Amino acid sequence: AQKITQTQPGMFVQEKEAVTLDCTYDTSDPSYGLFWYKQPSSGEMIFLIYQGSYDQQNATEGRYSLNFQKARKSANLVISASQLGDSAMYFCAMREPYGGSQGNLIFGKGTKLSVKP
Amino acid sequence: EPEVTQTPSHQVTQMGQEVILRCVPISNHLYFYWYRQILGQKVEFLVSFYNNEISEKSEIFDDQFSVERPDGSNFTLKIRSTKLEDSAMYFCASSTRGQAVTDTQYFGPGTRLTVL
């Protein structure tokens, strides 16, 4: 079973508009973290935002916010006022406890966002 | 702002050759990771490293792979005898508090390995 599901392989958004990138996750552990990374065409992975499973409020970081719906196991990324430089692949990822070390990130397949001028 | 660096940015090698990918994690970070991304696919975990030993490894990380922290700054991934299917982007990452679920891993720019 997929741990992280990103159902939108590609999305288009008009410059200056907001866009929501979907992410659902699967875990039975009560303690986990959710992360979003951006991967421009140059290839690097840029950390954007995280949400802890026990956080009461949705995370925000500048133009990025996370719409965290725990009961639905979704952690959608909202980008407000899209810019041309936002065109990139976006990956949702999760960390969950593994034995004594809460280690690796599990990634979704990504969503390719294209911002139109 | 401190960042993870990786060298080389691109490595081309012949099948069966050994390669060493190098990473310099962020200086006050204690936990180090390698991930790989085959072209067009999702990022996959390879191995995590703490206190000079492997913490966790995936099934991808077989006997052909090894990691080392040869000095106080470098963190290396060695592939002993490369195969065509090892062609991928390899990312190094580091973090401060690997034991915490919400500990953030910061990634380097990646090394694109091409095996011919």
PDB file of C-alpha atoms in Angstrom:
ATOM      1  CA  ALA A   1       0.000   0.000   0.000  1.00  0.00           C
ATOM      2  CA  GLN A   2       1.188   3.500  -0.796  1.00  0.00           C
ATOM      3  CA  LYS A   3       2.201   5.428   2.284  1.00  0.00           C
ATOM      4  CA  ILE A   4       2.070   8.779   0.514  1.00  0.00           C
ATOM      5  CA  THR A   5      -0.306   9.443  -2.366  1.00  0.00           C
ATOM      6  CA  GLN A   6      -0.151  12.465  -4.604  1.00  0.00           C
ATOM      7  CA  THR A   7      -2.982  12.081  -7.081  1.00  0.00           C
ATOM      8  CA  GLN A   8      -2.137  15.055  -9.331  1.00  0.00           C
ATOM      9  CA  PRO A   9       0.747  14.216 -11.661  1.00  0.00           C
ATOM     10  CA  GLY A  10       0.561  17.732 -13.129  1.00  0.00           C
ATOM     11  CA  MET A  11      -1.135  21.022 -12.309  1.00  0.00           C
ATOM     12  CA  PHE A  12      -1.402  24.376 -14.003  1.00  0.00           C
ATOM     13  CA  VAL A  13      -2.016  27.660 -12.236  1.00  0.00           C
ATOM     14  CA  GLN A  14      -2.186  31.230 -13.409  1.00  0.00           C
ATOM     15  CA  GLU A  15       0.432  33.575 -12.023  1.00  0.00           C
ATOM     16  CA  LYS A  16      -0.739  35.359  -8.850  1.00  0.00           C
ATOM     17  CA  GLU A  17      -3.451  32.808  -8.143  1.00  0.00           C
ATOM     18  CA  ALA A  18      -3.467  30.281  -5.317  1.00  0.00           C
ATOM     19  CA  VAL A  19      -3.043  26.556  -5.904  1.00  0.00           C
ATOM     20  CA  THR A  20      -3.550  23.477  -3.742  1.00  0.00           C
ATOM     21  CA  LEU A  21      -1.428  20.364  -4.176  1.00  0.00           C
ATOM     22  CA  ASP A  22      -2.971  17.250  -2.704  1.00  0.00           C
ATOM     23  CA  CYS A  23      -1.300  14.712  -0.434  1.00  0.00           C
ATOM     24  CA  THR A  24      -2.847  11.846   1.498  1.00  0.00           C
ATOM     25  CA  TYR A  25      -0.922   9.543   3.763  1.00  0.00           C
ATOM     26  CA  ASP A  26      -1.332   6.208   5.432  1.00  0.00           C
ATOM     27  CA  THR A  27      -0.045   5.410   8.884  1.00  0.00           C
ATOM     28  CA  SER A  28      -1.315   3.721  11.995  1.00  0.00           C
ATOM     29  CA  ASP A  29       1.218   5.461  14.186  1.00  0.00           C
ATOM     30  CA  PRO A  30      -0.060   8.419  16.224  1.00  0.00           C
ATOM     31  CA  SER A  31       3.294  10.189  15.959  1.00  0.00           C
ATOM     32  CA  TYR A  32       4.475  11.273  12.531  1.00  0.00           C
ATOM     33  CA  GLY A  33       5.720  14.266  10.596  1.00  0.00           C
ATOM     34  CA  LEU A  34       4.681  15.506   7.186  1.00  0.00           C
ATOM     35  CA  PHE A  35       6.946  17.496   4.888  1.00  0.00           C
ATOM     36  CA  TRP A  36       6.799  19.211   1.531  1.00  0.00           C
ATOM     37  CA  TYR A  37       9.820  19.633  -0.719  1.00  0.00           C
ATOM     38  CA  LYS A  38      10.230  21.534  -3.974  1.00  0.00           C
ATOM     39  CA  GLN A  39      12.406  20.216  -6.786  1.00  0.00           C
ATOM     40  CA  PRO A  40      13.083  22.749  -9.560  1.00  0.00           C
ATOM     41  CA  SER A  41      14.278  21.573 -12.954  1.00  0.00           C
ATOM     42  CA  SER A  42      17.855  22.040 -11.741  1.00  0.00           C
ATOM     43  CA  GLY A  43      17.300  19.004  -9.516  1.00  0.00           C
ATOM     44  CA  GLU A  44      17.934  20.098  -5.946  1.00  0.00           C
ATOM     45  CA  MET A  45      15.450  19.316  -3.171  1.00  0.00           C
ATOM     46  CA  ILE A  46      14.327  22.352  -1.235  1.00  0.00           C
ATOM     47  CA  PHE A  47      12.528  21.998   2.083  1.00  0.00           C
ATOM     48  CA  LEU A  48       9.346  24.083   2.226  1.00  0.00           C
ATOM     49  CA  ILE A  49       7.219  23.258   5.260  1.00  0.00           C
ATOM     50  CA  TYR A  50       6.421  20.604   7.844  1.00  0.00           C
ATOM     51  CA  GLN A  51       3.546  19.592  10.072  1.00  0.00           C
ATOM     52  CA  GLY A  52       3.757  17.382  13.134  1.00  0.00           C
ATOM     53  CA  SER A  53       0.902  15.004  13.862  1.00  0.00           C
ATOM     54  CA  TYR A  54       0.341  16.596  17.270  1.00  0.00           C
ATOM     55  CA  ASP A  55       0.436  20.179  16.035  1.00  0.00           C
ATOM     56  CA  GLN A  56      -2.865  21.895  16.734  1.00  0.00           C
ATOM     57  CA  GLN A  57      -2.525  24.556  14.083  1.00  0.00           C
ATOM     58  CA  ASN A  58      -1.833  24.306  10.374  1.00  0.00           C
ATOM     59  CA  ALA A  59       1.749  25.140   9.484  1.00  0.00           C
ATOM     60  CA  THR A  60       2.503  28.286   7.517  1.00  0.00           C
ATOM     61  CA  GLU A  61       5.742  29.531   5.983  1.00  0.00           C
ATOM     62  CA  GLY A  62       5.510  32.673   3.900  1.00  0.00           C
ATOM     63  CA  ARG A  63       3.383  31.918   0.854  1.00  0.00           C
ATOM     64  CA  TYR A  64       3.186  28.239   1.770  1.00  0.00           C
ATOM     65  CA  SER A  65       0.596  26.800   4.095  1.00  0.00           C
ATOM     66  CA  LEU A  66      -0.379  23.269   4.916  1.00  0.00           C
ATOM     67  CA  ASN A  67      -4.024  22.283   5.085  1.00  0.00           C
ATOM     68  CA  PHE A  68      -3.748  19.459   7.610  1.00  0.00           C
ATOM     69  CA  GLN A  69      -6.855  17.330   8.045  1.00  0.00           C
ATOM     70  CA  LYS A  70      -5.839  14.575  10.426  1.00  0.00           C
ATOM     71  CA  ALA A  71      -9.071  12.586  10.351  1.00  0.00           C
ATOM     72  CA  ARG A  72      -8.931  12.458   6.562  1.00  0.00           C
ATOM     73  CA  LYS A  73      -5.163  11.820   6.617  1.00  0.00           C
ATOM     74  CA  SER A  74      -4.498  14.621   4.203  1.00  0.00           C
ATOM     75  CA  ALA A  75      -1.805  17.293   4.208  1.00  0.00           C
ATOM     76  CA  ASN A  76      -2.381  19.517   1.211  1.00  0.00           C
ATOM     77  CA  LEU A  77       0.086  22.241   0.308  1.00  0.00           C
ATOM     78  CA  VAL A  78      -1.391  25.634  -0.515  1.00  0.00           C
ATOM     79  CA  ILE A  79       0.734  28.120  -2.418  1.00  0.00           C
ATOM     80  CA  SER A  80      -0.704  31.609  -2.437  1.00  0.00           C
ATOM     81  CA  ALA A  81       0.012  34.253  -5.077  1.00  0.00           C
ATOM     82  CA  SER A  82       1.843  31.883  -7.418  1.00  0.00           C
ATOM     83  CA  GLN A  83       5.009  33.108  -9.078  1.00  0.00           C
ATOM     84  CA  LEU A  84       6.745  31.881 -12.215  1.00  0.00           C
ATOM     85  CA  GLY A  85       9.563  30.594 -10.027  1.00  0.00           C
ATOM     86  CA  ASP A  86       7.129  28.220  -8.320  1.00  0.00           C
ATOM     87  CA  SER A  87       7.131  26.019 -11.421  1.00  0.00           C
ATOM     88  CA  ALA A  88       8.692  22.780 -10.172  1.00  0.00           C
ATOM     89  CA  MET A  89       8.008  19.281  -8.894  1.00  0.00           C
ATOM     90  CA  TYR A  90       6.542  19.177  -5.408  1.00  0.00           C
ATOM     91  CA  PHE A  91       6.969  16.155  -3.176  1.00  0.00           C
ATOM     92  CA  CYS A  92       5.034  15.286  -0.059  1.00  0.00           C
ATOM     93  CA  ALA A  93       6.925  13.134   2.437  1.00  0.00           C
ATOM     94  CA  MET A  94       6.313  11.520   5.814  1.00  0.00           C
ATOM     95  CA  ARG A  95       8.433  10.352   8.705  1.00  0.00           C
ATOM     96  CA  GLU A  96       7.092   7.819  11.156  1.00  0.00           C
ATOM     97  CA  PRO A  97       8.738   5.975  14.015  1.00  0.00           C
ATOM     98  CA  TYR A  98      10.798   2.968  13.075  1.00  0.00           C
ATOM     99  CA  GLY A  99      12.003   1.006  16.012  1.00  0.00           C
ATOM    100  CA  GLY A 100      14.012   3.313  18.188  1.00  0.00           C
ATOM    101  CA  SER A 101      15.072   5.663  15.424  1.00  0.00           C
ATOM    102  CA  GLN A 102      12.546   7.858  13.726  1.00  0.00           C
ATOM    103  CA  GLY A 103      14.413   7.812  10.503  1.00  0.00           C
ATOM    104  CA  ASN A 104      13.819   7.937   6.867  1.00  0.00           C
ATOM    105  CA  LEU A 105      11.486  10.036   4.792  1.00  0.00           C
ATOM    106  CA  ILE A 106       8.894   8.279   2.633  1.00  0.00           C
ATOM    107  CA  PHE A 107       8.116  10.279  -0.490  1.00  0.00           C
ATOM    108  CA  GLY A 108       5.141  10.504  -2.787  1.00  0.00           C
ATOM    109  CA  LYS A 109       5.502  10.452  -6.567  1.00  0.00           C
ATOM    110  CA  GLY A 110       5.257  14.202  -6.806  1.00  0.00           C
ATOM    111  CA  THR A 111       3.147  16.811  -8.583  1.00  0.00           C
ATOM    112  CA  LYS A 112       4.560  18.901 -11.390  1.00  0.00           C
ATOM    113  CA  LEU A 113       3.329  22.459 -11.033  1.00  0.00           C
ATOM    114  CA  SER A 114       3.454  24.825 -13.981  1.00  0.00           C
ATOM    115  CA  VAL A 115       2.740  28.521 -13.433  1.00  0.00           C
ATOM    116  CA  LYS A 116       1.407  30.328 -16.481  1.00  0.00           C
ATOM    117  CA  PRO A 117       2.137  34.045 -16.993  1.00  0.00           C
TER     118      PRO A 117
ATOM    119  CA  GLU B   1      22.671  30.174   5.369  1.00  0.00           C
ATOM    120  CA  PRO B   2      24.438  26.848   5.936  1.00  0.00           C
ATOM    121  CA  GLU B   3      23.744  24.197   3.330  1.00  0.00           C
ATOM    122  CA  VAL B   4      24.595  20.638   2.411  1.00  0.00           C
ATOM    123  CA  THR B   5      27.080  20.377  -0.430  1.00  0.00           C
ATOM    124  CA  GLN B   6      27.760  17.427  -2.721  1.00  0.00           C
ATOM    125  CA  THR B   7      30.519  16.590  -5.179  1.00  0.00           C
ATOM    126  CA  PRO B   8      30.682  15.886  -7.991  1.00  0.00           C
ATOM    127  CA  SER B   9      27.498  17.290  -9.465  1.00  0.00           C
ATOM    128  CA  HIS B  10      27.667  14.742 -12.269  1.00  0.00           C
ATOM    129  CA  GLN B  11      29.597  11.467 -12.449  1.00  0.00           C
ATOM    130  CA  VAL B  12      29.820   9.226 -15.488  1.00  0.00           C
ATOM    131  CA  THR B  13      31.273   5.759 -14.984  1.00  0.00           C
ATOM    132  CA  GLN B  14      31.561   2.412 -16.689  1.00  0.00           C
ATOM    133  CA  MET B  15      29.581  -0.554 -15.425  1.00  0.00           C
ATOM    134  CA  GLY B  16      31.573  -2.490 -12.836  1.00  0.00           C
ATOM    135  CA  GLN B  17      33.611   0.508 -11.699  1.00  0.00           C
ATOM    136  CA  GLU B  18      33.658   1.838  -8.168  1.00  0.00           C
ATOM    137  CA  VAL B  19      32.340   5.313  -7.459  1.00  0.00           C
ATOM    138  CA  ILE B  20      32.491   7.480  -4.365  1.00  0.00           C
ATOM    139  CA  LEU B  21      29.973  10.238  -3.906  1.00  0.00           C
ATOM    140  CA  ARG B  22      30.878  12.925  -1.429  1.00  0.00           C
ATOM    141  CA  CYS B  23      28.814  15.111   0.821  1.00  0.00           C
ATOM    142  CA  VAL B  24      29.539  17.798   3.373  1.00  0.00           C
ATOM    143  CA  PRO B  25      26.578  17.990   5.763  1.00  0.00           C
ATOM    144  CA  ILE B  26      25.590  21.128   7.648  1.00  0.00           C
ATOM    145  CA  SER B  27      28.207  21.575  10.355  1.00  0.00           C
ATOM    146  CA  ASN B  28      26.131  21.203  13.530  1.00  0.00           C
ATOM    147  CA  HIS B  29      24.030  18.332  12.187  1.00  0.00           C
ATOM    148  CA  LEU B  30      24.489  14.870  13.625  1.00  0.00           C
ATOM    149  CA  TYR B  31      22.308  12.678  11.430  1.00  0.00           C
ATOM    150  CA  PHE B  32      23.140  11.962   7.810  1.00  0.00           C
ATOM    151  CA  TYR B  33      21.215  10.278   5.037  1.00  0.00           C
ATOM    152  CA  TRP B  34      21.498   9.127   1.447  1.00  0.00           C
ATOM    153  CA  TYR B  35      18.534   8.972  -0.881  1.00  0.00           C
ATOM    154  CA  ARG B  36      18.328   8.268  -4.585  1.00  0.00           C
ATOM    155  CA  GLN B  37      15.933   9.255  -7.331  1.00  0.00           C
ATOM    156  CA  ILE B  38      15.850   7.305 -10.557  1.00  0.00           C
ATOM    157  CA  LEU B  39      14.925   9.629 -13.401  1.00  0.00           C
ATOM    158  CA  GLY B  40      11.232  10.467 -13.340  1.00  0.00           C
ATOM    159  CA  GLN B  41      10.553   8.435 -10.218  1.00  0.00           C
ATOM    160  CA  LYS B  42      10.096   9.192  -6.562  1.00  0.00           C
ATOM    161  CA  VAL B  43      12.861   9.711  -4.059  1.00  0.00           C
ATOM    162  CA  GLU B  44      13.872   6.527  -2.201  1.00  0.00           C
ATOM    163  CA  PHE B  45      15.659   6.173   1.103  1.00  0.00           C
ATOM    164  CA  LEU B  46      18.974   4.331   1.095  1.00  0.00           C
ATOM    165  CA  VAL B  47      20.638   4.694   4.478  1.00  0.00           C
ATOM    166  CA  SER B  48      20.850   6.792   7.624  1.00  0.00           C
ATOM    167  CA  PHE B  49      23.986   7.302   9.696  1.00  0.00           C
ATOM    168  CA  TYR B  50      24.568   8.530  13.225  1.00  0.00           C
ATOM    169  CA  ASN B  51      27.483   8.401  15.612  1.00  0.00           C
ATOM    170  CA  ASN B  52      29.700   6.746  13.018  1.00  0.00           C
ATOM    171  CA  GLU B  53      27.425   3.866  12.316  1.00  0.00           C
ATOM    172  CA  ILE B  54      24.463   2.973  10.153  1.00  0.00           C
ATOM    173  CA  SER B  55      21.133   3.576  11.918  1.00  0.00           C
ATOM    174  CA  GLU B  56      18.847   2.209   9.277  1.00  0.00           C
ATOM    175  CA  LYS B  57      19.099   0.978   5.706  1.00  0.00           C
ATOM    176  CA  SER B  58      16.642   0.052   3.020  1.00  0.00           C
ATOM    177  CA  GLU B  59      16.601  -3.115   0.948  1.00  0.00           C
ATOM    178  CA  ILE B  60      18.177  -1.119  -1.874  1.00  0.00           C
ATOM    179  CA  PHE B  61      21.303  -0.650   0.251  1.00  0.00           C
ATOM    180  CA  ASP B  62      22.890  -4.033  -0.395  1.00  0.00           C
ATOM    181  CA  ASP B  63      26.502  -5.187  -0.049  1.00  0.00           C
ATOM    182  CA  GLN B  64      27.537  -3.097  -3.049  1.00  0.00           C
ATOM    183  CA  PHE B  65      26.920   0.064  -1.048  1.00  0.00           C
ATOM    184  CA  SER B  66      28.827   1.436   1.904  1.00  0.00           C
ATOM    185  CA  VAL B  67      28.941   4.722   3.766  1.00  0.00           C
ATOM    186  CA  GLU B  68      31.681   6.358   5.714  1.00  0.00           C
ATOM    187  CA  ARG B  69      32.500   9.518   7.581  1.00  0.00           C
ATOM    188  CA  PRO B  70      36.245   9.576   7.004  1.00  0.00           C
ATOM    189  CA  ASP B  71      36.833  12.872   8.814  1.00  0.00           C
ATOM    190  CA  GLY B  72      34.885  15.475  10.724  1.00  0.00           C
ATOM    191  CA  SER B  73      33.192  16.967   7.706  1.00  0.00           C
ATOM    192  CA  ASN B  74      32.761  14.537   4.805  1.00  0.00           C
ATOM    193  CA  PHE B  75      30.142  11.833   4.456  1.00  0.00           C
ATOM    194  CA  THR B  76      30.610   9.437   1.555  1.00  0.00           C
ATOM    195  CA  LEU B  77      28.602   6.851  -0.317  1.00  0.00           C
ATOM    196  CA  LYS B  78      30.578   4.181  -2.132  1.00  0.00           C
ATOM    197  CA  ILE B  79      29.203   1.877  -4.769  1.00  0.00           C
ATOM    198  CA  ARG B  80      31.701  -0.935  -5.256  1.00  0.00           C
ATOM    199  CA  SER B  81      30.722  -2.305  -8.651  1.00  0.00           C
ATOM    200  CA  THR B  82      28.227  -0.104 -10.425  1.00  0.00           C
ATOM    201  CA  LYS B  83      25.351  -1.510 -12.437  1.00  0.00           C
ATOM    202  CA  LEU B  84      23.280   0.178 -15.132  1.00  0.00           C
ATOM    203  CA  GLU B  85      20.359   0.381 -12.718  1.00  0.00           C
ATOM    204  CA  ASP B  86      22.437   2.454 -10.301  1.00  0.00           C
ATOM    205  CA  SER B  87      22.029   5.397 -12.657  1.00  0.00           C
ATOM    206  CA  ALA B  88      20.134   7.968 -10.634  1.00  0.00           C
ATOM    207  CA  MET B  89      20.366  11.245  -8.764  1.00  0.00           C
ATOM    208  CA  TYR B  90      21.868  10.658  -5.335  1.00  0.00           C
ATOM    209  CA  PHE B  91      20.960  13.062  -2.581  1.00  0.00           C
ATOM    210  CA  CYS B  92      22.708  13.530   0.705  1.00  0.00           C
ATOM    211  CA  ALA B  93      20.719  15.024   3.585  1.00  0.00           C
ATOM    212  CA  SER B  94      21.436  15.978   7.160  1.00  0.00           C
ATOM    213  CA  SER B  95      19.457  16.893  10.241  1.00  0.00           C
ATOM    214  CA  THR B  96      19.977  17.940  13.849  1.00  0.00           C
ATOM    215  CA  ARG B  97      17.667  15.690  15.830  1.00  0.00           C
ATOM    216  CA  GLY B  98      17.148  12.466  13.944  1.00  0.00           C
ATOM    217  CA  GLN B  99      15.169  10.966  16.795  1.00  0.00           C
ATOM    218  CA  ALA B 100      12.384  13.508  16.474  1.00  0.00           C
ATOM    219  CA  VAL B 101       9.615  12.762  14.023  1.00  0.00           C
ATOM    220  CA  THR B 102       9.419  16.369  12.900  1.00  0.00           C
ATOM    221  CA  ASP B 103      13.160  16.811  12.584  1.00  0.00           C
ATOM    222  CA  THR B 104      13.755  18.438   9.201  1.00  0.00           C
ATOM    223  CA  GLN B 105      16.193  16.896   6.762  1.00  0.00           C
ATOM    224  CA  TYR B 106      18.021  19.355   4.529  1.00  0.00           C
ATOM    225  CA  PHE B 107      19.110  18.042   1.171  1.00  0.00           C
ATOM    226  CA  GLY B 108      22.169  18.727  -0.912  1.00  0.00           C
ATOM    227  CA  PRO B 109      21.947  19.566  -4.613  1.00  0.00           C
ATOM    228  CA  GLY B 110      22.487  15.951  -5.638  1.00  0.00           C
ATOM    229  CA  THR B 111      24.995  13.992  -7.708  1.00  0.00           C
ATOM    230  CA  ARG B 112      23.723  12.664 -10.994  1.00  0.00           C
ATOM    231  CA  LEU B 113      25.335   9.266 -11.553  1.00  0.00           C
ATOM    232  CA  THR B 114      25.302   7.839 -15.054  1.00  0.00           C
ATOM    233  CA  VAL B 115      26.475   4.253 -15.507  1.00  0.00           C
ATOM    234  CA  LEU B 116      27.337   3.270 -19.075  1.00  0.00           C
TER     235      LEU B 116
END
